[in-house]
Short mmCIF file of C-alpha atoms in Angstrom, two decimals:
data_model
loop_
_atom_site.label_atom_id
_atom_site.label_comp_id
_atom_site.label_asym_id
_atom_site.label_seq_id
_atom_site.Cartn_x
_atom_site.Cartn_y
_atom_site.Cartn_z
CA MET A 122 -18.69 -17.02 15.49
CA GLY A 123 -14.89 -16.38 14.87
CA VAL A 124 -15.00 -18.26 11.36
CA LYS A 125 -18.07 -16.18 10.45
CA GLY A 126 -15.91 -13.04 11.01
CA PHE A 127 -13.19 -14.01 8.48
CA VAL A 128 -15.52 -14.96 5.80
CA GLU A 129 -17.35 -11.51 6.07
CA GLY A 130 -14.01 -9.73 6.23
CA GLY A 131 -12.76 -11.56 3.41
CA ILE A 132 -15.72 -10.85 0.86
CA ALA A 133 -16.00 -7.42 1.83
CA SER A 134 -12.06 -6.81 1.36
CA ILE A 135 -11.76 -8.81 -2.02
CA VAL A 136 -14.85 -6.46 -3.21
CA ALA A 137 -13.10 -3.26 -2.07
CA GLY A 138 -9.74 -4.51 -3.29
CA CYS A 139 -10.91 -5.10 -6.87
CA ALA A 140 -13.16 -2.13 -7.13
CA THR A 141 -10.20 0.25 -6.32
CA HIS A 142 -7.15 -1.76 -7.96
CA PRO A 143 -6.77 0.85 -10.78
CA LEU A 144 -6.00 3.49 -8.19
CA ASP A 145 -3.66 1.24 -6.47
CA LEU A 146 -1.66 0.73 -9.57
CA ILE A 147 -1.50 4.47 -10.26
CA LYS A 148 -0.47 5.02 -6.52
CA VAL A 149 2.48 2.42 -7.18
CA ARG A 150 3.52 4.15 -10.72
CA MET A 151 3.74 7.48 -8.71
CA GLN A 152 5.60 6.30 -5.87
CA LEU A 153 8.27 4.81 -8.19
CA GLN A 154 8.60 8.26 -10.19
CA GLY A 155 12.00 9.61 -9.98
CA GLU A 156 13.65 6.57 -8.24
CA ASN A 157 16.42 6.28 -10.55
CA HIS A 158 17.56 9.87 -10.66
CA ALA A 159 21.07 10.39 -9.53
CA PRO A 160 21.06 12.79 -6.47
CA ASN A 161 24.66 14.17 -6.04
CA PRO A 162 26.89 15.79 -8.20
CA VAL A 163 29.69 13.94 -9.70
CA GLN A 164 33.08 15.28 -8.75
CA THR A 165 36.16 15.43 -11.17
CA VAL A 166 39.53 16.23 -10.73
CA ARG A 167 40.83 19.05 -12.05
CA PRO A 168 43.91 18.79 -14.53
CA ALA A 169 46.77 21.00 -14.03
CA LEU A 170 46.59 22.83 -17.13
CA ALA A 171 42.80 23.22 -17.43
CA PHE A 172 41.33 26.02 -19.34
CA GLN A 173 39.79 28.96 -17.41
CA ALA A 174 36.23 27.74 -18.79
CA THR A 175 36.86 24.25 -16.96
CA GLN A 176 37.54 25.64 -13.38
CA SER A 177 34.42 24.45 -12.05
CA GLY A 178 35.30 20.76 -11.07
CA THR A 179 31.85 19.69 -10.48
CA ILE A 180 29.46 18.21 -13.16
CA HIS A 181 25.71 18.77 -11.88
CA ALA A 182 23.36 16.05 -12.65
CA PRO A 183 20.63 16.69 -14.77
CA PRO A 184 17.41 17.79 -12.96
CA PRO A 185 15.03 15.15 -12.02
CA PRO A 186 12.02 14.72 -14.50
CA PRO A 187 8.84 16.71 -13.91
CA ARG A 188 6.59 14.64 -11.50
CA VAL A 189 3.20 13.75 -13.25
CA GLY A 190 -0.19 13.56 -11.65
CA PRO A 191 -2.47 10.78 -10.87
CA ILE A 192 -4.86 11.69 -13.88
CA ALA A 193 -1.56 12.06 -16.34
CA VAL A 194 -0.31 8.77 -15.13
CA GLY A 195 -3.58 6.92 -15.62
CA ILE A 196 -4.09 8.34 -19.19
CA ARG A 197 -0.32 7.34 -19.74
CA ILE A 198 -0.97 3.78 -18.83
CA VAL A 199 -4.09 3.41 -21.09
CA GLN A 200 -2.45 5.49 -24.10
CA HIS A 201 0.87 3.13 -23.90
CA ASP A 202 -0.86 -0.37 -23.13
CA GLY A 203 -4.56 -0.39 -23.10
CA ALA A 204 -7.39 0.06 -20.63
CA ALA A 205 -6.92 -3.38 -19.28
CA ALA A 206 -3.54 -2.46 -18.24
CA LEU A 207 -5.12 -0.63 -15.15
CA PHE A 208 -5.97 -4.04 -13.79
CA SER A 209 -2.48 -5.37 -14.03
CA GLY A 210 -1.80 -7.51 -11.15
CA VAL A 211 -5.61 -7.87 -10.18
CA SER A 212 -4.97 -11.65 -9.46
CA ALA A 213 -2.29 -10.83 -6.88
CA THR A 214 -4.70 -8.23 -5.29
CA VAL A 215 -7.19 -10.95 -4.81
CA LEU A 216 -4.81 -13.59 -3.32
CA ARG A 217 -3.56 -10.54 -1.28
CA GLN A 218 -7.08 -9.51 0.19
CA THR A 219 -7.59 -13.26 0.62
CA LEU A 220 -4.75 -14.06 2.82
CA TYR A 221 -3.82 -10.47 4.55
CA SER A 222 -7.28 -8.75 4.59
CA THR A 223 -9.25 -11.65 5.75
CA THR A 224 -6.87 -12.50 8.52
CA ARG A 225 -6.77 -8.92 9.57
CA MET A 226 -10.43 -8.45 9.50
CA GLY A 227 -11.20 -11.93 11.01
CA LEU A 228 -8.65 -11.46 14.26
CA TYR A 229 -9.92 -7.69 14.79
CA ASP A 230 -13.40 -9.28 14.94
CA ILE A 231 -12.61 -11.65 17.20
CA MET A 232 -10.75 -9.35 19.56
CA LYS A 233 -13.31 -6.68 19.24
CA LYS A 234 -16.04 -9.19 20.60
CA LYS A 235 -13.67 -10.34 23.41
CA TRP A 236 -12.43 -6.80 24.33
CA SER A 237 -15.89 -5.06 24.15
CA ASP A 238 -17.65 -3.71 27.21
CA PRO A 239 -20.22 -6.23 27.88
CA ASN A 240 -22.80 -3.37 28.92
CA THR A 241 -22.31 -1.09 25.90
CA GLY A 242 -20.94 -3.39 23.38
CA ASN A 243 -18.35 -0.92 22.55
CA MET A 244 -14.51 -1.25 22.97
CA PRO A 245 -12.35 1.65 24.31
CA LEU A 246 -10.07 3.48 21.76
CA LEU A 247 -6.94 2.19 23.12
CA ARG A 248 -8.20 -1.41 22.92
CA LYS A 249 -9.20 -0.79 19.23
CA ILE A 250 -5.61 0.59 18.36
CA GLY A 251 -4.22 -2.49 20.15
CA ALA A 252 -6.32 -5.08 18.30
CA GLY A 253 -5.63 -3.08 14.80
CA LEU A 254 -1.76 -3.30 15.55
CA LEU A 255 -2.01 -6.91 16.35
CA ALA A 256 -4.21 -8.11 13.80
CA GLY A 257 -2.63 -5.99 11.06
CA GLY A 258 0.82 -7.33 11.64
CA ILE A 259 -0.18 -11.07 11.46
CA GLY A 260 -2.25 -10.55 8.29
CA ALA A 261 0.58 -8.78 6.54
CA ALA A 262 2.98 -11.67 7.54
CA VAL A 263 0.72 -14.05 6.15
CA GLY A 264 -0.06 -11.81 2.95
CA ASN A 265 3.42 -10.77 2.04
CA PRO A 266 4.20 -12.96 -0.76
CA ALA A 267 1.10 -11.66 -2.50
CA ASP A 268 2.09 -8.21 -1.85
CA VAL A 269 5.32 -8.61 -3.48
CA ALA A 270 3.83 -10.13 -6.49
CA MET A 271 1.30 -7.46 -6.72
CA VAL A 272 3.88 -4.44 -6.41
CA ARG A 273 6.01 -6.10 -9.23
CA MET A 274 2.96 -6.91 -11.52
CA GLN A 275 1.69 -3.08 -11.11
CA ALA A 276 5.40 -1.77 -11.76
CA ASP A 277 6.22 -3.96 -14.52
CA GLY A 278 4.48 -1.77 -17.36
CA ARG A 279 6.77 1.60 -16.34
CA LEU A 280 10.06 -0.56 -17.39
CA PRO A 281 11.46 -0.82 -20.90
CA PRO A 282 10.00 -4.06 -22.90
CA ALA A 283 13.48 -5.59 -22.63
CA GLN A 284 13.52 -5.23 -18.73
CA ARG A 285 9.95 -6.69 -18.07
CA ARG A 286 9.34 -9.64 -15.88
CA ASN A 287 6.10 -10.24 -17.88
CA TYR A 288 4.52 -12.36 -14.90
CA LYS A 289 1.44 -14.15 -16.53
CA SER A 290 -0.26 -14.44 -13.23
CA VAL A 291 0.26 -14.21 -9.28
CA ILE A 292 1.08 -17.99 -9.36
CA ASP A 293 3.49 -17.39 -12.09
CA ALA A 294 5.20 -14.37 -10.31
CA ILE A 295 5.49 -16.13 -6.90
CA SER A 296 6.82 -19.40 -8.98
CA GLN A 297 9.52 -16.99 -10.95
CA MET A 298 10.65 -15.03 -7.59
CA SER A 299 11.15 -18.29 -5.73
CA LYS A 300 13.32 -19.85 -8.58
CA SER A 301 15.20 -17.02 -9.50
CA GLU A 302 15.85 -15.29 -6.25
CA GLY A 303 15.18 -17.70 -3.55
CA ILE A 304 12.12 -18.40 -1.41
CA THR A 305 12.97 -15.52 0.94
CA SER A 306 12.30 -12.95 -1.68
CA LEU A 307 8.82 -13.64 -1.25
CA TRP A 308 9.10 -12.09 2.04
CA ARG A 309 11.10 -9.07 0.97
CA GLY A 310 10.24 -5.95 2.50
CA SER A 311 8.13 -7.79 4.96
CA SER A 312 9.28 -5.75 7.75
CA LEU A 313 7.93 -2.67 6.09
CA THR A 314 4.89 -4.57 5.28
CA VAL A 315 4.07 -5.46 8.67
CA ASN A 316 4.64 -2.07 9.98
CA ARG A 317 2.20 -0.33 7.15
CA ALA A 318 -0.32 -2.98 7.91
CA MET A 319 -0.26 -2.34 11.30
CA LEU A 320 -0.69 1.30 11.01
CA VAL A 321 -3.10 0.88 8.31
CA THR A 322 -5.40 -1.69 10.51
CA ALA A 323 -4.95 0.47 13.48
CA SER A 324 -5.95 3.65 11.94
CA GLN A 325 -8.46 2.44 9.68
CA LEU A 326 -10.57 -0.11 11.81
CA ALA A 327 -10.07 1.80 14.99
CA SER A 328 -11.04 5.18 13.35
CA TYR A 329 -14.23 3.82 11.61
CA ASP A 330 -15.43 2.11 14.89
CA GLN A 331 -14.76 5.21 16.92
CA ILE A 332 -16.22 7.66 14.56
CA LYS A 333 -19.27 5.29 14.06
CA GLU A 334 -19.78 5.05 17.71
CA THR A 335 -19.63 9.04 18.10
CA ILE A 336 -21.85 9.74 15.38
CA LEU A 337 -24.53 7.17 16.89
CA GLU A 338 -23.85 8.38 20.38
CA LYS A 339 -24.40 12.05 19.72
CA GLY A 340 -27.36 11.39 17.27
CA VAL A 341 -25.73 13.11 14.21
CA MET A 342 -27.22 10.41 12.03
CA LYS A 343 -28.91 6.98 12.38
CA ASP A 344 -27.16 3.82 11.94
CA GLY A 345 -27.52 3.40 8.00
CA LEU A 346 -25.60 3.97 4.72
CA GLY A 347 -25.10 7.63 5.42
CA THR A 348 -23.27 6.81 8.65
CA HIS A 349 -21.34 4.03 7.25
CA VAL A 350 -19.79 6.28 4.75
CA THR A 351 -19.08 9.20 6.44
CA SER A 352 -17.17 6.95 9.19
CA SER A 353 -15.43 4.89 6.52
CA PHE A 354 -14.13 7.80 4.34
CA ALA A 355 -12.73 9.59 7.52
CA ALA A 356 -11.14 6.45 8.44
CA GLY A 357 -9.64 6.14 5.06
CA PHE A 358 -8.04 9.55 5.24
CA VAL A 359 -6.62 8.87 8.66
CA ALA A 360 -5.46 5.59 7.43
CA ALA A 361 -3.65 7.16 4.26
CA VAL A 362 -1.80 9.93 6.37
CA ALA A 363 -0.35 7.51 8.65
CA SER A 364 0.63 4.68 6.30
CA ASN A 365 1.89 6.59 3.01
CA PRO A 366 5.76 7.25 4.11
CA VAL A 367 5.92 3.56 4.85
CA ASP A 368 4.14 2.64 1.52
CA VAL A 369 6.50 4.48 -0.48
CA ILE A 370 9.57 2.73 1.09
CA LYS A 371 7.80 -0.65 0.91
CA THR A 372 6.99 -0.19 -2.77
CA ARG A 373 10.65 0.64 -3.60
CA VAL A 374 12.14 -2.10 -1.71
CA MET A 375 9.83 -4.82 -3.04
CA ASN A 376 10.11 -3.40 -6.70
CA MET A 377 13.88 -3.25 -6.85
CA LYS A 378 15.67 -5.67 -9.12
CA VAL A 379 18.67 -7.64 -7.55
CA GLU A 380 21.05 -8.49 -10.48
CA PRO A 381 23.30 -11.80 -9.74
CA GLY A 382 26.53 -10.73 -8.34
CA MET A 383 25.64 -7.04 -7.85
CA ALA A 384 24.69 -5.22 -4.75
CA PRO A 385 20.90 -4.47 -4.25
CA PRO A 386 19.96 -0.88 -4.80
CA TYR A 387 18.73 -0.82 -1.33
CA ALA A 388 20.43 -2.55 1.68
CA GLY A 389 17.39 -2.44 3.70
CA ALA A 390 14.40 0.13 4.70
CA ILE A 391 16.40 2.66 6.37
CA ASP A 392 18.71 2.78 3.61
CA CYS A 393 15.98 3.16 1.07
CA ALA A 394 14.41 5.78 3.42
CA MET A 395 17.76 7.82 3.33
CA LYS A 396 18.41 7.57 -0.19
CA THR A 397 14.71 8.36 -1.19
CA VAL A 398 14.91 11.75 1.03
CA ARG A 399 18.50 12.62 0.05
CA SER A 400 17.86 12.31 -3.64
CA GLU A 401 14.09 13.55 -3.66
CA GLY A 402 13.61 15.49 -0.52
CA PRO A 403 11.45 14.89 2.55
CA MET A 404 8.25 15.14 0.65
CA ALA A 405 9.07 12.12 -1.71
CA LEU A 406 7.94 10.06 1.21
CA TYR A 407 4.12 11.31 0.52
CA LYS A 408 4.44 10.53 -3.07
CA GLY A 409 1.33 9.33 -4.67
CA PHE A 410 -0.52 10.82 -1.54
CA ILE A 411 -3.27 11.85 -3.85
CA PRO A 412 -4.08 8.65 -5.59
CA THR A 413 -3.51 7.06 -2.22
CA ILE A 414 -6.18 9.05 -0.37
CA SER A 415 -8.10 8.64 -3.89
CA ARG A 416 -7.85 4.97 -3.53
CA GLN A 417 -7.92 4.75 0.21
CA GLY A 418 -11.02 6.77 0.63
CA PRO A 419 -13.02 4.56 -1.82
CA PHE A 420 -11.66 1.33 -0.53
CA THR A 421 -12.56 1.91 2.93
CA VAL A 422 -16.03 3.08 1.93
CA VAL A 423 -16.45 -0.08 -0.30
CA LEU A 424 -15.09 -2.21 2.44
CA PHE A 425 -17.10 -1.08 5.39
CA VAL A 426 -20.30 -0.75 3.26
CA THR A 427 -20.01 -4.12 1.87
CA LEU A 428 -19.02 -5.50 5.16
CA GLU A 429 -22.15 -4.02 6.89
CA GLN A 430 -24.13 -5.84 4.09
CA VAL A 431 -22.48 -8.98 4.31
CA ARG A 432 -23.27 -8.73 8.06
CA LYS A 433 -27.09 -8.34 7.53
CA LEU A 434 -26.93 -11.06 4.93
CA LEU A 435 -25.09 -13.61 7.19
CA LYS A 436 -26.54 -12.59 10.63
CA ASP A 437 -28.86 -15.62 10.53
CA PHE A 438 -25.88 -17.94 10.22
#
């Protein structure tokens, strides 16, 4: 029974991940907007015999480039690199869903069966959240190498041609990272990945189960496609709100390019968060929220609708 939960969750996750990959790519590109903008004015020493026109000893940095919306980002990607570029890094998505989502969905299913009330078959909300936190954290630790590769492959197209990494596949990305940056680079940003995954899994899976149970108990709808779509979209919204700030920081830490002999752009997650807020304002932590919810909603809908159908197909096994 335990293996069956992993198989069902894995199939549903891979289908959902591939179906919504272009939205995820647009989200990553938007989260990286303005990253290299200098936040602070440059102070200069005023000469003793300075002209009156140069009394101001401060040279202000140019204003940040205007933020571009998700539709404009998508159109720009297609115009510059072709429609196929919207699926850059899809091999990493497949591997990530195979490792991360299969693990978290399978573990959550096991805990759900063990912790549910034997009379009602339902699990209390706090137990759902606890199961989601635990399953998400373990799944993220397993899938972090694929997550780093996916972020880099998705972000590569925004760099000038001379600076692109040009990974051929997720295996090539993992191999090159291991050789040039060391094996530990595969777990770069892993604390962020784990924290985000715990938030997403707890909010997404717990919300879906809780909302679905409430709809059925109140008799609002019967157990069918309408209930599954309503519950899953609401769960996707909750997951997007909870995880977006961590997701922005995770994307930037994973994507940073560390030159040999040079200090990395960010010393860690907290440093990245502080620099981002200082240079771009606190709302920068919700950069890419529209594509996040635009992706998280359909992803969660496809995930749970596919999961319910796969369960029906495999109920006799």
